[in-house]
Amino acid sequence: MRTHSAGGIVISYYPAEARIDLSAIRSNLSSVREAAGEAAVLAVVKADAYGHGRAEVARALAPAADYLGAAQLGEALALREEVGPGPRILTWIFAPGAPLAQALRADVELSAGAFWAIDEIARAARETGTTAKVHLKVDTGMARGGFNLADVAEASRRLRALQADGLLAVVGLWSHLARADEPESGATERQIERFEQARAAARSEGIEPEILHLAASGGALWHPAARYDMVRPGIVLYGLSPNPEVATARELGLTPAMELSASLILERGVPAQTPISYGHTEKTEAPTRLGVVPLGYGDGIPRAASGVGPVSVGGVRTRIRGRVCMDQFVVDVPEAATAGDTAFLFGAGDLPSADEWAQACGTIGYEIVTRLGARVPRRYHG
Ligand SMILES: *Cc1c(COP(=O)(O)O)cnc(C)c1O
């Protein structure tokens, strides 16, 4: 099961795997579409689809999504190769000197959130003889990407002139929310107000894009006024909650799409007072059965999970004992466990969830799945 062979030759072997449920991802997309009402959906597949594998996930989502989104230009170019011509793709992170001509030839739509970006997009359009599709980005309260409100009119003037020359078409106006996962913070309402001001400033310069978009998962779920023409969900597609304290994935009707497991490579009984792993950070209190799981921080297992990461072996919930090492960790196992048994780290149903891992490690579910290392094979089903 953990070996792939071709003509009897082993081409890959690893004692652990991440099983990815593509039908769960499709069903999570339907759930968010339902929650978002009339809004179109841009499915975010950045960072290797949050660790799930971009090509497979994008191919599963493309028929049902209105757009695909990847943060980095390089990811967007690879994504175009993977899904072929047709699906609309938006990307928003590139630096001065980026290969924008390549993006335009690949029909990748570009965010413009700085004057240099407008200039470089126009140059690339001239060079390629294409019309760039541009999404004007405004910073409405994150101090991250996009024009300051005060610069939106000037940016719109420049875009309008380039649009008149046929070099580009402003198809979107967009921004990003800082605290959509805290529905009571008031911050989202303030950002919506600024977004409206940006919209008015652009309109006064003759820029009225057809697609306004502001909301990622948290906004799509919890701020109806932020949905506009399109929402940009990421984390909910993978079956995790943007904020489990507001609503858990289960309460949101989402199915976690990644199940991480490994074969125990060793089990043994040890007496009370046995120190465990590097640094001897803990000792057994009583005679104990310990197992060894061949996954470590070299696979993206957080070292912060030392002593606390939840694991399921033989249907029993246990936890990591002592420090997580680069390639392995020690875990409590039930009496009957033997080498070769499967240890589940997280998944759907009764297994520990990635959100529980996040809580145990002091981080967010996003990081738990996204950091899973390239060394761990992904296997697809559904
Ligand atoms: C990552 C990202 C998203 C998706 O965010 P989620 O919280 O995972 O839904 C949407 N838009 C932008 C600009 C992003 O960077």
XYZ file of C-alpha atoms and ligand atoms in Angstrom:
397
model
C 0.000 0.000 0.000
C 2.869 2.342 0.719
C 4.888 1.147 -2.275
C 4.450 2.059 -5.914
C 5.928 -0.340 -8.385
C 6.255 -0.303 -12.129
C 7.266 -3.538 -13.843
C 8.428 -4.932 -10.507
C 10.789 -2.017 -9.837
C 10.090 -0.060 -6.673
C 9.917 3.583 -7.699
C 8.928 5.078 -4.394
C 8.817 3.900 -0.846
C 8.020 5.789 2.339
C 6.646 4.441 5.609
C 4.145 7.305 5.855
C 1.573 8.912 3.584
C -0.920 11.735 3.315
C -4.161 10.444 1.836
C -6.004 13.240 0.071
C -9.760 12.937 -0.397
C -10.604 14.848 -3.588
C -14.329 14.215 -3.188
C -14.165 15.947 0.225
C -12.513 18.946 -1.442
C -15.235 19.080 -4.102
C -17.941 18.777 -1.470
C -16.335 21.529 0.645
C -16.420 23.746 -2.452
C -20.163 23.081 -2.799
C -20.657 23.981 0.870
C -18.853 27.291 0.541
C -20.703 28.058 -2.678
C -23.976 27.499 -0.874
C -22.856 29.677 2.047
C -21.713 32.471 -0.270
C -25.045 32.855 -2.082
C -24.759 34.476 -5.501
C -21.042 35.216 -5.325
C -18.665 33.544 -7.783
C -15.909 31.403 -6.245
C -12.157 31.706 -6.727
C -10.631 28.520 -5.318
C -7.257 29.243 -3.710
C -4.606 26.596 -4.443
C -1.498 28.485 -3.330
C 1.325 26.821 -1.385
C 0.823 23.495 -3.177
C -2.902 23.674 -2.372
C -2.160 24.136 1.324
C 0.075 21.073 1.205
C -2.506 18.840 -0.509
C -0.885 18.897 -3.966
C -1.703 21.670 -6.423
C -2.040 19.762 -9.709
C -4.439 17.113 -8.435
C -6.481 19.537 -6.330
C -6.708 22.128 -9.109
C -7.841 19.527 -11.633
C -10.513 18.356 -9.193
C -11.717 21.909 -8.519
C -11.414 23.560 -11.925
C -14.714 22.296 -13.362
C -16.669 23.630 -10.374
C -14.820 26.884 -9.620
C -15.148 30.217 -11.444
C -11.486 31.054 -10.923
C -8.360 29.452 -9.507
C -5.994 31.556 -7.412
C -2.314 31.161 -6.583
C -0.335 33.704 -4.579
C 3.003 33.438 -6.365
C 3.360 34.128 -10.073
C 5.519 31.007 -10.456
C 2.767 28.905 -8.918
C 0.237 30.423 -11.308
C 2.398 29.572 -14.330
C 2.754 25.969 -13.165
C -0.976 25.892 -12.462
C -1.742 26.912 -16.058
C 0.358 23.967 -17.293
C -1.509 21.669 -14.914
C -5.092 22.684 -15.754
C -4.573 23.671 -19.385
C -6.209 26.592 -21.169
C -9.645 27.701 -20.022
C -9.940 28.155 -16.275
C -9.393 31.761 -15.202
C -6.326 32.140 -12.967
C -5.433 35.105 -10.736
C -2.070 35.682 -9.086
C -1.002 38.478 -6.758
C 2.605 38.171 -5.623
C 5.528 39.133 -7.843
C 8.437 41.517 -7.500
C 9.852 44.128 -9.875
C 11.460 42.348 -12.828
C 9.072 39.353 -12.676
C 8.423 37.477 -15.963
C 5.075 39.163 -16.578
C 5.216 38.562 -20.343
C 5.152 34.851 -19.577
C 2.125 35.366 -17.342
C 0.270 37.197 -20.111
C 1.106 34.542 -22.684
C -0.283 31.974 -20.227
C -3.467 34.046 -19.803
C -2.809 34.562 -16.100
C -4.607 37.569 -14.611
C -2.482 39.907 -12.511
C -3.033 41.970 -9.413
C -1.790 45.561 -9.591
C -1.248 47.109 -6.182
C 1.659 49.476 -6.841
C 2.647 51.973 -9.536
C 5.678 49.907 -10.580
C 3.363 46.935 -11.147
C 1.134 48.970 -13.480
C 4.209 50.083 -15.444
C 5.599 46.562 -15.727
C 2.252 45.041 -16.704
C 1.872 47.655 -19.453
C 5.403 46.933 -20.712
C 4.705 43.178 -20.790
C 1.442 43.756 -22.671
C 3.284 45.844 -25.274
C 5.969 43.206 -25.625
C 3.509 40.336 -26.075
C 0.814 42.152 -28.019
C -1.808 40.982 -25.535
C -4.345 42.754 -23.353
C -3.487 42.129 -19.694
C -6.387 41.352 -17.366
C -5.765 43.344 -14.218
C -7.272 43.358 -10.731
C -6.675 46.691 -9.016
C -5.686 46.002 -5.420
C -6.378 48.386 -2.575
C -5.169 48.171 0.985
C -8.265 48.633 3.154
C -6.694 47.945 6.522
C -3.960 45.365 6.591
C -0.909 47.415 5.665
C 0.055 44.567 3.360
C -0.693 44.474 -0.374
C -2.314 47.165 -2.446
C -2.570 50.899 -3.035
C -3.254 53.296 -0.216
C -6.741 54.750 -0.553
C -5.219 58.133 -1.329
C -3.489 56.684 -4.423
C -6.468 54.840 -5.904
C -7.590 57.787 -8.054
C -4.112 58.288 -9.551
C -3.711 54.539 -10.130
C -7.120 54.467 -11.812
C -6.169 57.373 -14.082
C -3.076 55.540 -15.265
C -4.980 52.293 -15.725
C -7.672 54.069 -17.682
C -5.141 55.504 -20.124
C -3.539 52.091 -20.639
C -6.972 50.542 -21.020
C -7.772 53.077 -23.734
C -4.585 51.966 -25.537
C -5.790 48.359 -25.406
C -2.849 47.281 -23.257
C -4.933 46.144 -20.338
C -8.462 45.633 -19.078
C -9.269 46.288 -15.441
C -11.535 43.341 -14.678
C -11.354 43.389 -10.876
C -11.131 45.634 -7.841
C -10.070 43.834 -4.730
C -8.702 43.845 -1.212
C -8.116 41.405 1.676
C -9.555 41.253 5.202
C -7.348 41.183 8.300
C -9.837 39.963 10.918
C -12.669 38.210 9.107
C -12.201 35.241 11.447
C -13.201 37.444 14.400
C -16.776 38.319 13.465
C -17.230 40.707 16.417
C -14.043 42.752 15.949
C -15.629 45.551 13.896
C -12.523 45.573 11.686
C -14.284 43.997 8.699
C -17.010 46.646 8.681
C -14.320 49.351 8.624
C -12.556 47.590 5.753
C -15.825 47.357 3.801
C -16.262 51.134 4.234
C -12.780 51.775 2.863
C -13.420 49.336 0.017
C -16.502 51.383 -0.890
C -14.379 54.550 -0.831
C -11.862 52.899 -3.144
C -14.665 51.823 -5.455
C -15.948 55.405 -5.591
C -12.460 56.804 -6.243
C -11.922 54.353 -9.100
C -15.365 55.070 -10.539
C -14.695 58.817 -10.508
C -11.766 58.087 -12.848
C -13.843 55.879 -15.118
C -12.741 52.524 -13.718
C -15.706 50.274 -12.877
C -14.512 46.652 -12.847
C -17.045 43.865 -13.209
C -15.659 41.765 -10.336
C -15.316 43.216 -6.844
C -13.795 40.784 -4.358
C -12.806 41.102 -0.738
C -13.597 37.927 1.216
C -11.510 34.795 1.827
C -12.992 31.875 3.833
C -13.742 33.865 7.005
C -15.421 36.693 5.089
C -17.386 34.293 2.894
C -18.747 32.473 5.946
C -19.226 35.224 8.484
C -19.566 38.579 6.684
C -22.317 38.564 4.060
C -21.636 42.233 3.250
C -18.060 41.338 2.258
C -19.038 38.808 -0.423
C -19.519 41.220 -3.324
C -19.171 39.504 -6.744
C -16.684 36.804 -5.786
C -15.240 35.112 -2.703
C -11.754 33.588 -2.461
C -11.919 30.565 -0.141
C -8.816 28.568 0.676
C -8.797 26.803 4.028
C -12.459 25.709 3.973
C -11.868 23.839 0.696
C -9.445 21.637 2.598
C -12.014 21.011 5.320
C -10.589 23.149 8.115
C -12.175 26.089 9.910
C -10.759 29.618 9.546
C -11.304 29.873 13.308
C -12.421 26.786 15.269
C -13.296 29.031 18.220
C -16.033 30.633 16.125
C -17.180 27.368 14.510
C -15.435 24.030 14.133
C -15.034 22.362 10.769
C -17.666 19.845 11.805
C -20.116 22.600 12.745
C -19.483 24.171 9.351
C -20.267 20.880 7.602
C -16.731 20.582 6.229
C -14.766 17.374 5.728
C -10.997 17.456 6.351
C -9.360 16.306 3.127
C -5.954 15.222 4.422
C -5.307 12.106 6.486
C -1.726 11.734 7.684
C -0.547 8.311 8.833
C 2.591 6.233 9.203
C 3.539 2.650 9.995
C 4.964 2.057 13.452
C 8.545 0.933 12.920
C 9.075 -0.307 16.458
C 7.186 -1.015 19.656
C 8.569 -1.933 23.034
C 7.757 -2.104 26.720
C 9.803 0.099 29.042
C 9.836 0.391 32.844
C 8.724 3.371 34.915
C 11.132 6.313 34.978
C 12.440 5.676 31.428
C 13.583 8.995 29.904
C 12.361 9.554 26.343
C 13.979 11.125 23.237
C 16.414 14.060 22.949
C 16.915 16.107 26.075
C 15.030 13.604 28.241
C 12.229 16.148 28.505
C 9.920 13.530 29.989
C 10.025 10.120 31.688
C 7.456 7.336 31.852
C 5.479 7.392 35.114
C 4.709 3.658 34.999
C 5.680 0.636 32.902
C 4.667 1.769 29.424
C 4.412 0.567 25.834
C 6.068 2.952 23.420
C 6.049 3.015 19.643
C 8.189 4.851 17.105
C 6.553 6.785 14.247
C 8.794 7.561 11.233
C 7.774 11.207 10.773
C 9.588 14.224 12.177
C 10.206 17.913 11.675
C 11.998 16.994 8.421
C 8.501 16.076 7.242
C 6.931 19.237 8.626
C 5.770 17.782 11.934
C 6.093 20.778 14.266
C 8.748 20.379 16.942
C 6.240 22.259 19.095
C 4.180 19.029 19.056
C 6.801 17.480 21.386
C 4.990 15.870 24.303
C 1.559 17.031 23.137
C 0.755 16.020 19.522
C -2.311 13.741 19.440
C -2.043 10.379 17.644
C -4.470 7.491 17.153
C -3.162 3.914 17.229
C -5.473 0.901 17.048
C -8.462 3.170 17.612
C -6.943 4.536 20.846
C -5.999 8.180 21.326
C -2.452 8.602 22.553
C 0.129 11.363 22.370
C 3.707 12.059 21.391
C 6.188 11.396 24.210
C 9.272 13.582 24.446
C 10.774 15.616 21.644
C 9.902 15.336 17.976
C 13.157 14.510 16.107
C 14.000 15.240 12.468
C 12.732 11.900 11.122
C 10.802 10.234 13.933
C 9.050 10.587 17.237
C 8.095 8.338 20.139
C 4.459 7.775 21.007
C 2.416 5.951 23.652
C 0.769 2.883 22.120
C -1.845 0.417 23.375
C -0.744 -3.035 24.649
C -1.712 -4.828 21.444
C 0.167 -2.506 19.049
C 2.972 -3.987 16.968
C 5.427 -2.727 14.348
C 3.592 -2.299 11.050
C 0.402 -1.011 12.686
C -0.811 2.314 11.384
C -0.507 5.437 13.524
C -2.874 8.199 12.435
C -1.790 11.756 13.181
C -4.819 13.589 11.855
C -7.721 13.205 9.494
C -11.516 13.191 9.379
C -14.162 11.533 11.538
C -12.959 10.247 14.914
C -9.272 10.855 14.195
C -7.533 13.844 15.782
C -8.019 16.858 13.504
C -5.389 19.198 12.079
C -7.163 21.896 14.098
C -6.512 19.885 17.296
C -2.858 19.616 16.284
C -2.791 23.356 15.782
C -4.232 23.985 19.203
C -1.714 21.596 20.802
C 1.171 23.362 19.014
C 0.042 26.957 19.446
C -0.558 27.583 15.744
C -3.382 27.423 13.187
C -4.684 24.501 11.140
C -3.496 26.279 7.997
C 0.108 25.829 9.090
C -0.262 22.170 10.100
C -1.331 21.013 6.616
C 0.653 23.536 4.571
C 3.986 22.730 6.202
C 3.753 18.989 5.530
C 7.014 18.199 3.777
C 7.527 17.207 0.163
C 9.144 14.010 1.473
C 5.740 12.612 2.474
C 3.966 11.007 -0.506
C 0.436 12.200 -1.256
C -2.023 9.535 -2.380
C -5.288 10.603 -3.974
C -8.717 9.059 -3.819
C -12.268 10.190 -4.555
C -4.603 32.891 1.176
C -5.529 33.878 0.597
C -6.904 33.604 0.493
C -7.525 32.375 1.102
O -7.567 32.543 2.515
P -8.323 31.481 3.437
O -8.346 32.117 4.767
O -7.491 30.247 3.412
O -9.660 31.259 2.850
C -7.698 34.507 -0.167
N -7.191 35.634 -0.681
C -5.877 35.957 -0.566
C -5.384 37.233 -1.130
C -5.009 35.094 0.067
O -3.713 35.417 0.177
